[in-house]
Coordinates of N, CA and C and ligand atoms in Angstrom, one line a residue:
Q46 N -43.8 2.2 -9.4 CA -43.2 3.3 -8.6 C -42.7 4.4 -9.6
R47 N -43.1 5.7 -9.3 CA -42.6 6.8 -10.2 C -41.3 7.3 -9.6
L48 N -40.4 7.6 -10.5 CA -39.1 8.1 -10.1 C -38.7 9.3 -11.0
V49 N -38.4 10.4 -10.4 CA -38.0 11.6 -11.2 C -36.5 11.4 -11.3
I50 N -36.0 11.5 -12.6 CA -34.6 11.6 -12.8 C -34.2 13.0 -12.9
A51 N -33.5 13.5 -11.9 CA -33.3 14.9 -11.7 C -32.1 15.4 -12.5
T52 N -32.3 15.5 -13.8 CA -31.3 16.0 -14.7 C -31.9 16.7 -15.9
H53 N -31.1 17.7 -16.3 CA -31.5 18.4 -17.6 C -30.6 18.0 -18.7
N54 N -29.8 17.0 -18.5 CA -28.8 16.6 -19.5 C -29.4 15.4 -20.3
P55 N -29.7 15.6 -21.6 CA -30.3 14.5 -22.3 C -29.4 13.2 -22.5
G56 N -28.1 13.4 -22.4 CA -27.1 12.3 -22.5 C -27.3 11.4 -21.3
K57 N -27.5 12.0 -20.1 CA -27.7 11.2 -18.9 C -29.0 10.5 -19.0
V58 N -30.0 11.2 -19.5 CA -31.4 10.6 -19.5 C -31.4 9.3 -20.3
V59 N -30.7 9.3 -21.5 CA -30.6 8.2 -22.4 C -29.9 7.0 -21.6
E60 N -28.9 7.3 -20.9 CA -28.2 6.2 -20.1 C -29.0 5.7 -19.0
F61 N -29.7 6.6 -18.3 CA -30.5 6.1 -17.2 C -31.7 5.2 -17.7
A62 N -32.2 5.7 -18.8 CA -33.4 4.9 -19.4 C -32.9 3.5 -19.7
A63 N -31.7 3.3 -20.2 CA -31.3 1.9 -20.6 C -30.9 1.2 -19.3
L64 N -30.3 1.8 -18.3 CA -29.8 1.1 -17.1 C -31.0 0.7 -16.2
L65 N -32.1 1.6 -16.3 CA -33.2 1.3 -15.4 C -34.4 0.5 -16.0
A66 N -34.2 0.3 -17.4 CA -35.3 -0.3 -18.1 C -35.8 -1.7 -17.5
P67 N -34.8 -2.5 -17.0 CA -35.3 -3.8 -16.5 C -36.1 -3.8 -15.2
Y68 N -36.2 -2.6 -14.6 CA -36.8 -2.6 -13.3 C -38.3 -2.1 -13.2
G69 N -38.8 -1.8 -14.4 CA -40.2 -1.4 -14.5 C -40.6 -0.2 -13.7
L70 N -39.7 0.8 -13.6 CA -40.0 2.0 -12.9 C -40.6 3.0 -14.0
D71 N -41.5 3.9 -13.5 CA -42.0 4.9 -14.4 C -41.1 6.1 -14.2
C72 N -40.1 6.3 -15.1 CA -39.2 7.3 -14.9 C -39.6 8.6 -15.7
V73 N -39.4 9.7 -15.1 CA -39.6 11.0 -15.8 C -38.5 12.0 -15.5
A74 N -38.0 12.6 -16.5 CA -36.8 13.5 -16.3 C -37.3 14.9 -15.7
S75 N -36.6 15.4 -14.8 CA -37.0 16.7 -14.2 C -37.1 17.8 -15.2
G76 N -36.2 17.8 -16.2 CA -36.2 18.7 -17.3 C -37.6 18.7 -18.0
A77 N -38.1 17.5 -18.2 CA -39.4 17.3 -18.9 C -40.5 17.9 -18.1
L78 N -40.4 17.9 -16.8 CA -41.4 18.3 -15.9 C -41.4 19.9 -15.7
G79 N -40.3 20.5 -16.3 CA -40.2 21.9 -16.2 C -39.7 22.5 -14.9
F80 N -39.1 21.6 -14.1 CA -38.6 22.1 -12.8 C -37.3 22.9 -13.1
Q81 N -37.1 23.9 -12.3 CA -35.9 24.7 -12.4 C -34.7 24.0 -11.9
E82 N -33.5 24.3 -12.4 CA -32.3 23.7 -11.9 C -31.8 24.5 -10.7
P83 N -31.5 23.8 -9.6 CA -31.0 24.5 -8.4 C -29.5 24.9 -8.7
E84 N -29.0 25.8 -7.9 CA -27.6 26.2 -8.0 C -26.7 25.0 -7.4
E85 N -25.8 24.6 -8.2 CA -24.9 23.5 -7.8 C -23.6 24.1 -7.1
N86 N -23.8 24.4 -5.9 CA -22.6 25.2 -5.3 C -21.9 24.4 -4.2
A87 N -22.1 23.0 -4.2 CA -21.3 22.2 -3.2 C -19.9 22.0 -3.7
A88 N -19.0 21.5 -2.8 CA -17.6 21.4 -3.1 C -17.3 20.0 -3.7
D89 N -18.3 19.1 -3.7 CA -17.9 17.8 -4.3 C -19.2 17.2 -5.0
F90 N -18.9 16.1 -5.7 CA -20.0 15.5 -6.5 C -21.2 15.1 -5.6
A91 N -20.9 14.5 -4.5 CA -22.0 14.0 -3.6 C -22.8 15.1 -3.2
G92 N -22.2 16.2 -2.8 CA -22.9 17.4 -2.4 C -23.9 18.0 -3.4
N93 N -23.3 18.1 -4.7 CA -24.2 18.6 -5.8 C -25.3 17.6 -6.1
A94 N -25.0 16.3 -6.1 CA -26.1 15.3 -6.4 C -27.2 15.5 -5.4
R95 N -26.8 15.7 -4.1 CA -27.8 15.8 -3.0 C -28.7 17.1 -3.2
I96 N -28.0 18.2 -3.6 CA -28.8 19.4 -3.9 C -29.8 19.2 -5.0
K97 N -29.4 18.5 -6.1 CA -30.3 18.3 -7.2 C -31.4 17.3 -6.9
A98 N -31.1 16.3 -6.1 CA -32.1 15.3 -5.8 C -33.1 15.9 -4.8
L99 N -32.7 16.6 -3.8 CA -33.6 17.2 -2.8 C -34.5 18.2 -3.5
A100 N -34.0 19.0 -4.4 CA -34.8 20.0 -5.1 C -35.9 19.3 -5.9
A101 N -35.5 18.3 -6.6 CA -36.5 17.6 -7.5 C -37.5 16.8 -6.7
A102 N -37.1 16.2 -5.5 CA -38.1 15.5 -4.7 C -39.1 16.5 -4.1
R103 N -38.5 17.7 -3.7 CA -39.4 18.7 -3.1 C -40.4 19.3 -4.1
D104 N -39.9 19.5 -5.3 CA -40.7 20.1 -6.4 C -41.8 19.2 -6.9
S105 N -41.5 17.9 -6.9 CA -42.4 16.9 -7.5 C -43.2 16.1 -6.4
G106 N -42.7 16.1 -5.2 CA -43.4 15.3 -4.2 C -43.2 13.8 -4.4
L107 N -42.2 13.4 -5.3 CA -41.9 12.0 -5.6 C -40.4 11.7 -5.2
F108 N -40.1 10.4 -5.3 CA -38.7 10.1 -5.1 C -37.9 10.6 -6.3
A109 N -36.7 11.1 -6.1 CA -35.9 11.7 -7.2 C -34.5 11.2 -7.1
L110 N -33.9 10.9 -8.3 CA -32.6 10.4 -8.4 C -31.8 11.4 -9.2
A111 N -30.7 11.9 -8.6 CA -29.9 12.9 -9.3 C -28.4 12.4 -9.5
D112 N -27.8 12.9 -10.5 CA -26.5 12.5 -10.9 C -25.6 13.7 -11.0
D113 N -24.5 13.7 -10.2 CA -23.5 14.8 -10.5 C -22.2 14.0 -10.8
S114 N -21.6 14.5 -11.9 CA -20.5 13.7 -12.5 C -19.5 14.6 -13.1
G115 N -18.3 14.1 -13.5 CA -17.3 14.9 -14.1 C -16.1 14.1 -14.4
L116 N -15.2 14.8 -15.1 CA -13.9 14.2 -15.5 C -12.8 14.8 -14.7
M117 N -12.0 13.9 -14.1 CA -10.9 14.4 -13.3 C -9.6 14.0 -14.0
V118 N -8.8 15.0 -14.3 CA -7.6 14.8 -15.1 C -6.4 15.0 -14.2
A119 N -5.5 14.0 -14.2 CA -4.3 14.0 -13.3 C -3.5 15.2 -13.5
A120 N -3.1 15.5 -14.8 CA -2.2 16.6 -15.1 C -2.8 17.9 -14.8
M121 N -4.1 18.0 -14.5 CA -4.8 19.2 -14.2 C -5.2 19.2 -12.7
G122 N -4.5 18.4 -11.9 CA -4.7 18.4 -10.4 C -6.2 17.9 -10.1
G123 N -6.7 17.1 -11.0 CA -8.1 16.6 -10.7 C -9.2 17.5 -11.4
A124 N -8.8 18.6 -11.9 CA -9.8 19.4 -12.7 C -10.1 18.8 -14.0
P125 N -11.2 19.1 -14.7 CA -12.2 20.1 -14.2 C -13.1 19.5 -13.1
G126 N -13.2 18.2 -12.9 CA -13.9 17.6 -11.8 C -15.3 18.1 -11.6
V127 N -15.6 18.6 -10.5 CA -16.9 19.0 -10.1 C -17.3 20.2 -11.0
R128 N -16.4 20.8 -11.7 CA -16.7 22.0 -12.5 C -16.7 21.6 -14.0
S129 N -16.8 20.3 -14.3 CA -16.7 19.8 -15.7 C -17.7 20.5 -16.7
A130 N -19.0 20.7 -16.2 CA -19.9 21.3 -17.1 C -19.5 22.8 -17.3
R131 N -19.1 23.5 -16.2 CA -18.8 24.9 -16.3 C -17.5 25.1 -17.1
F132 N -16.6 24.1 -17.0 CA -15.3 24.2 -17.8 C -15.6 24.2 -19.3
A133 N -16.5 23.3 -19.7 CA -16.9 23.3 -21.1 C -17.6 24.6 -21.6
A134 N -18.4 25.1 -20.7 CA -19.1 26.4 -21.0 C -18.1 27.5 -21.1
D135 N -17.1 27.5 -20.2 CA -16.1 28.6 -20.2 C -15.2 28.5 -21.4
C136 N -15.0 27.3 -21.9 CA -14.2 27.1 -23.1 C -15.0 27.4 -24.4
G137 N -16.3 27.6 -24.3 CA -17.1 27.8 -25.5 C -17.6 26.6 -26.1
G138 N -17.6 25.5 -25.3 CA -18.2 24.2 -25.8 C -17.3 23.0 -25.6
F139 N -17.9 21.8 -25.8 CA -17.1 20.6 -25.6 C -15.9 20.4 -26.5
A140 N -16.0 20.9 -27.8 CA -14.9 20.7 -28.7 C -13.7 21.4 -28.2
A141 N -13.9 22.7 -27.8 CA -12.8 23.5 -27.4 C -12.3 23.0 -26.0
A142 N -13.2 22.5 -25.2 CA -12.8 22.0 -23.8 C -11.9 20.7 -24.0
M143 N -12.3 19.9 -25.0 CA -11.6 18.6 -25.2 C -10.2 18.9 -25.7
T144 N -10.1 19.9 -26.6 CA -8.8 20.3 -27.2 C -7.9 20.8 -26.1
A145 N -8.5 21.6 -25.2 CA -7.7 22.2 -24.1 C -7.2 21.1 -23.2
I146 N -8.0 20.1 -22.9 CA -7.6 19.0 -22.0 C -6.5 18.1 -22.7
I147 N -6.7 17.8 -24.0 CA -5.7 17.1 -24.8 C -4.3 17.7 -24.7
E148 N -4.3 19.1 -24.9 CA -3.1 19.8 -24.9 C -2.3 19.7 -23.6
R149 N -3.1 19.5 -22.5 CA -2.5 19.5 -21.2 C -2.2 18.1 -20.7
T150 N -2.4 17.1 -21.5 CA -2.3 15.7 -21.0 C -1.3 14.9 -21.9
R151 N -0.6 15.5 -22.8 CA 0.3 14.7 -23.7 C 1.3 13.9 -22.9
E152 N 1.8 14.5 -21.8 CA 2.9 13.7 -21.0 C 2.3 12.8 -20.0
E153 N 1.2 13.2 -19.4 CA 0.5 12.5 -18.3 C -1.0 12.4 -18.6
P154 N -1.4 11.3 -19.3 CA -2.8 11.2 -19.8 C -3.8 10.6 -18.8
R155 N -3.3 10.3 -17.6 CA -4.3 9.6 -16.7 C -5.5 10.5 -16.3
A156 N -6.7 9.8 -16.3 CA -7.9 10.6 -15.9 C -8.9 9.6 -15.4
A157 N -10.0 10.1 -14.8 CA -11.0 9.2 -14.3 C -12.3 10.0 -14.4
F158 N -13.4 9.3 -14.7 CA -14.7 9.9 -14.6 C -15.3 9.5 -13.2
A159 N -16.0 10.4 -12.6 CA -16.7 10.1 -11.3 C -18.1 10.4 -11.4
C160 N -19.0 9.7 -10.7 CA -20.4 9.9 -10.6 C -20.9 9.7 -9.2
A161 N -21.6 10.7 -8.7 CA -22.4 10.6 -7.5 C -23.8 10.5 -7.8
L162 N -24.5 9.5 -7.3 CA -26.0 9.4 -7.5 C -26.6 9.6 -6.1
C163 N -27.6 10.5 -6.1 CA -28.3 10.7 -4.8 C -29.8 10.4 -5.0
L164 N -30.3 9.5 -4.2 CA -31.8 9.3 -4.2 C -32.4 10.1 -3.0
A165 N -33.3 10.9 -3.3 CA -34.0 11.7 -2.3 C -35.5 11.3 -2.2
A166 N -36.0 11.1 -1.0 CA -37.4 10.8 -0.8 C -38.1 12.1 -0.6
P167 N -39.4 12.1 -0.8 CA -40.2 13.4 -0.6 C -40.0 13.9 0.8
D168 N -39.7 13.1 1.8 CA -39.6 13.6 3.2 C -38.2 14.1 3.5
G169 N -37.3 14.2 2.4 CA -36.0 14.8 2.6 C -34.9 13.8 3.0
T170 N -35.2 12.5 3.1 CA -34.2 11.5 3.4 C -33.4 11.2 2.1
T171 N -32.1 11.0 2.3 CA -31.3 10.8 1.1 C -30.3 9.6 1.2
A172 N -29.9 9.0 0.1 CA -28.9 8.0 0.1 C -28.0 8.2 -1.1
T173 N -26.7 8.1 -1.0 CA -25.8 8.5 -2.1 C -24.9 7.3 -2.4
Y174 N -24.6 7.2 -3.7 CA -23.8 6.1 -4.2 C -22.8 6.7 -5.2
L175 N -21.5 6.2 -5.1 CA -20.4 6.7 -6.0 C -20.0 5.7 -7.0
G176 N -19.6 6.1 -8.2 CA -19.0 5.2 -9.1 C -17.8 5.9 -9.8
F177 N -16.8 5.1 -10.2 CA -15.6 5.7 -10.9 C -15.3 4.8 -12.1
C178 N -14.7 5.5 -13.1 CA -14.1 4.7 -14.2 C -12.7 5.3 -14.5
H179 N -11.7 4.5 -14.4 CA -10.3 5.1 -14.6 C -9.9 4.8 -16.0
G180 N -9.1 5.7 -16.5 CA -8.6 5.6 -17.9 C -7.6 6.6 -18.3
R181 N -7.6 7.0 -19.5 CA -6.7 8.1 -20.0 C -7.3 8.9 -21.0
I182 N -6.7 10.1 -21.2 CA -7.2 11.0 -22.3 C -6.5 10.6 -23.6
A183 N -7.3 10.6 -24.6 CA -6.9 10.2 -26.0 C -6.0 11.4 -26.6
D184 N -5.3 11.0 -27.7 CA -4.5 12.1 -28.3 C -5.3 13.0 -29.3
A185 N -6.6 12.5 -29.5 CA -7.5 13.2 -30.4 C -8.9 12.7 -30.1
P186 N -9.9 13.6 -30.2 CA -11.3 13.1 -30.0 C -11.6 12.0 -31.0
R187 N -12.3 10.9 -30.5 CA -12.7 9.8 -31.4 C -14.1 9.3 -31.1
G188 N -14.9 9.0 -32.2 CA -16.2 8.4 -32.0 C -17.3 9.4 -31.9
A189 N -18.5 8.9 -32.2 CA -19.7 9.8 -32.2 C -20.8 9.5 -31.2
G190 N -20.5 8.4 -30.4 CA -21.6 8.0 -29.4 C -21.5 8.9 -28.2
G191 N -22.3 8.6 -27.2 CA -22.3 9.2 -25.9 C -22.5 10.7 -25.9
F192 N -21.9 11.4 -25.0 CA -22.1 12.8 -24.8 C -20.9 13.4 -24.1
G193 N -20.9 14.7 -24.0 CA -19.9 15.4 -23.2 C -18.5 15.1 -23.6
Y194 N -17.7 14.6 -22.6 CA -16.2 14.4 -22.9 C -16.0 13.0 -23.4
D195 N -17.0 12.2 -23.7 CA -16.8 10.8 -24.2 C -15.7 10.6 -25.3
P196 N -15.6 11.5 -26.3 CA -14.7 11.3 -27.4 C -13.2 11.3 -26.9
I197 N -12.9 11.9 -25.8 CA -11.5 11.9 -25.4 C -11.1 10.9 -24.3
F198 N -12.1 10.2 -23.8 CA -11.8 9.3 -22.6 C -11.7 7.9 -23.0
I199 N -10.5 7.3 -22.8 CA -10.3 5.8 -23.1 C -10.3 5.1 -21.8
P200 N -11.3 4.2 -21.5 CA -11.3 3.5 -20.3 C -10.2 2.5 -20.2
H201 N -9.7 2.3 -19.0 CA -8.7 1.3 -18.7 C -9.1 -0.1 -19.3
G202 N -8.2 -0.8 -20.0 CA -8.5 -2.1 -20.5 C -9.0 -2.1 -21.9
D203 N -9.2 -0.9 -22.5 CA -9.7 -0.8 -23.8 C -8.8 0.2 -24.6
D204 N -8.9 0.2 -25.9 CA -8.2 1.2 -26.7 C -9.2 2.1 -27.5
R205 N -10.5 1.9 -27.2 CA -11.5 2.8 -27.8 C -11.9 3.8 -26.8
S206 N -12.4 5.0 -27.3 CA -12.9 6.0 -26.4 C -14.4 5.6 -26.0
F207 N -14.9 6.2 -25.0 CA -16.3 6.0 -24.6 C -17.2 6.3 -25.7
A208 N -16.9 7.2 -26.6 CA -17.8 7.6 -27.7 C -17.7 6.5 -28.8
E209 N -16.8 5.6 -28.8 CA -16.7 4.5 -29.7 C -17.3 3.2 -29.2
L210 N -17.7 3.2 -28.0 CA -18.4 2.0 -27.4 C -19.9 2.1 -27.7
S211 N -20.5 0.9 -27.7 CA -22.0 0.9 -27.7 C -22.5 1.4 -26.4
K212 N -23.8 1.7 -26.3 CA -24.4 2.2 -25.0 C -24.2 1.1 -24.0
T213 N -24.4 -0.2 -24.4 CA -24.3 -1.3 -23.5 C -22.9 -1.4 -22.9
E214 N -22.0 -1.3 -23.9 CA -20.6 -1.4 -23.4 C -20.2 -0.3 -22.5
K215 N -20.6 0.9 -22.8 CA -20.3 2.0 -21.9 C -20.9 1.8 -20.5
N216 N -22.2 1.5 -20.5 CA -22.9 1.3 -19.2 C -22.3 0.2 -18.4
A217 N -21.7 -0.8 -19.0 CA -21.2 -1.9 -18.2 C -20.0 -1.5 -17.4
I218 N -19.3 -0.5 -17.8 CA -18.0 -0.1 -17.1 C -18.0 1.4 -16.7
S219 N -19.0 2.1 -17.0 CA -18.9 3.6 -16.7 C -19.1 3.9 -15.3
H220 N -18.6 5.1 -14.9 CA -18.8 5.6 -13.6 C -20.4 5.6 -13.2
R221 N -21.2 6.0 -14.2 CA -22.6 6.1 -14.0 C -23.2 4.7 -13.8
G222 N -22.8 3.7 -14.7 CA -23.3 2.4 -14.6 C -22.9 1.8 -13.2
R223 N -21.7 2.0 -12.8 CA -21.2 1.4 -11.5 C -22.0 2.0 -10.3
A224 N -22.2 3.3 -10.3 CA -23.0 3.9 -9.2 C -24.4 3.4 -9.3
L225 N -24.9 3.3 -10.5 CA -26.3 2.9 -10.6 C -26.6 1.5 -10.2
R226 N -25.6 0.6 -10.4 CA -25.8 -0.8 -9.9 C -25.8 -0.9 -8.4
Q227 N -25.1 0.0 -7.8 CA -25.2 0.1 -6.3 C -26.5 0.6 -5.8
F228 N -27.0 1.6 -6.5 CA -28.4 2.1 -6.2 C -29.4 1.0 -6.4
V229 N -29.3 0.2 -7.5 CA -30.2 -0.9 -7.8 C -30.1 -1.9 -6.7
A230 N -28.9 -2.3 -6.4 CA -28.8 -3.4 -5.4 C -29.4 -2.9 -4.0
A231 N -29.3 -1.6 -3.7 CA -29.8 -1.2 -2.4 C -31.3 -1.0 -2.4
H232 N -31.9 -0.6 -3.5 CA -33.3 -0.2 -3.5 C -34.2 -1.1 -4.4
L233 N -33.6 -1.8 -5.4 CA -34.5 -2.5 -6.3 C -34.2 -4.0 -6.4
G234 N -33.4 -4.5 -5.5 CA -33.1 -5.9 -5.5 C -31.8 -6.2 -6.1
D235 N -31.5 -7.5 -6.3 CA -30.2 -8.0 -6.8 C -30.0 -7.6 -8.3
V236 N -28.7 -7.5 -8.6 CA -28.3 -7.3 -10.0 C -27.4 -8.4 -10.5
Ligands
LIG125 P1 -27.5 18.0 -14.7 O1 -26.8 18.8 -13.6 O2 -28.8 18.6 -15.1 O3 -27.6 16.5 -14.5 P2 -25.1 18.6 -16.2 O4 -24.7 18.3 -17.6 O5 -25.0 20.0 -15.8 O6 -26.6 18.1 -16.1 P3 -23.2 17.9 -14.2 O7 -23.4 19.2 -13.4 O8 -23.1 16.6 -13.4 O9 -24.4 17.7 -15.2 O10 -21.9 18.0 -15.1 C1 -21.3 16.9 -15.5 C2 -20.3 17.3 -16.6 O11 -19.5 16.1 -16.9 C3 -21.0 17.6 -17.9 O12 -20.3 18.5 -18.7 C4 -21.0 16.2 -18.6 O13 -21.1 16.4 -20.0 C5 -19.7 15.6 -18.2 N1 -19.9 14.2 -18.0 C6 -20.5 13.5 -17.0 N2 -20.7 12.2 -17.3 C7 -20.2 12.0 -18.5 C8 -20.0 10.9 -19.3 O14 -20.5 9.7 -19.0 N3 -19.5 11.1 -20.5 C9 -19.0 12.3 -20.9 N4 -19.1 13.4 -20.2 C10 -19.7 13.3 -19.0

């Protein structure tokens, strides 16, 4: 079964490849197929994941799985949330965005990552799965693994940042891993 992974983010592609490897799917990233990115103008993660999955399923004529995700910071009222990618761009990159978040979370560091995964069929049918990972913002960026905001996010129950975990360790507890295991259970059998 061929599945389009509807993302242009190479960090997500690496994690999906590892998470889906056991299931023998023929996965191809929408970025590699040259499909255009649709405008992500929904108000929440699930809405944006649906926009991306439907666009990729329409463009490819195949099943497509899209991920919309982000970091929700308690001291920032849940921001940057659904705007996490744009927040980094507005700050001039992830290094500056992480510094800005650290400065605003010294008193109240609680944060969570969220991930909405949407599977779209070529006929426009969709199914959506959500995953969360709770934790806190570190007092400085740490580690070189992962992508995006990983160096400043310390998952609950650990004292290392996501960027200090191995891929397997991150996937076992991450928002994306949790959402993906629901997708797998619903569509690919038991996990
Ligand atoms: P696509 O829409 O093409 O998938 P994107 O990077 O624009 O790629 P989003 O719109 O979902 O993806 O934005 C998610 C933002 O949250 C982006 O800045 C990511 O770097 C960040 N993010 C999501 N999951 C993350 C994770 O596991 N670790 C670190 N940062 C993450």
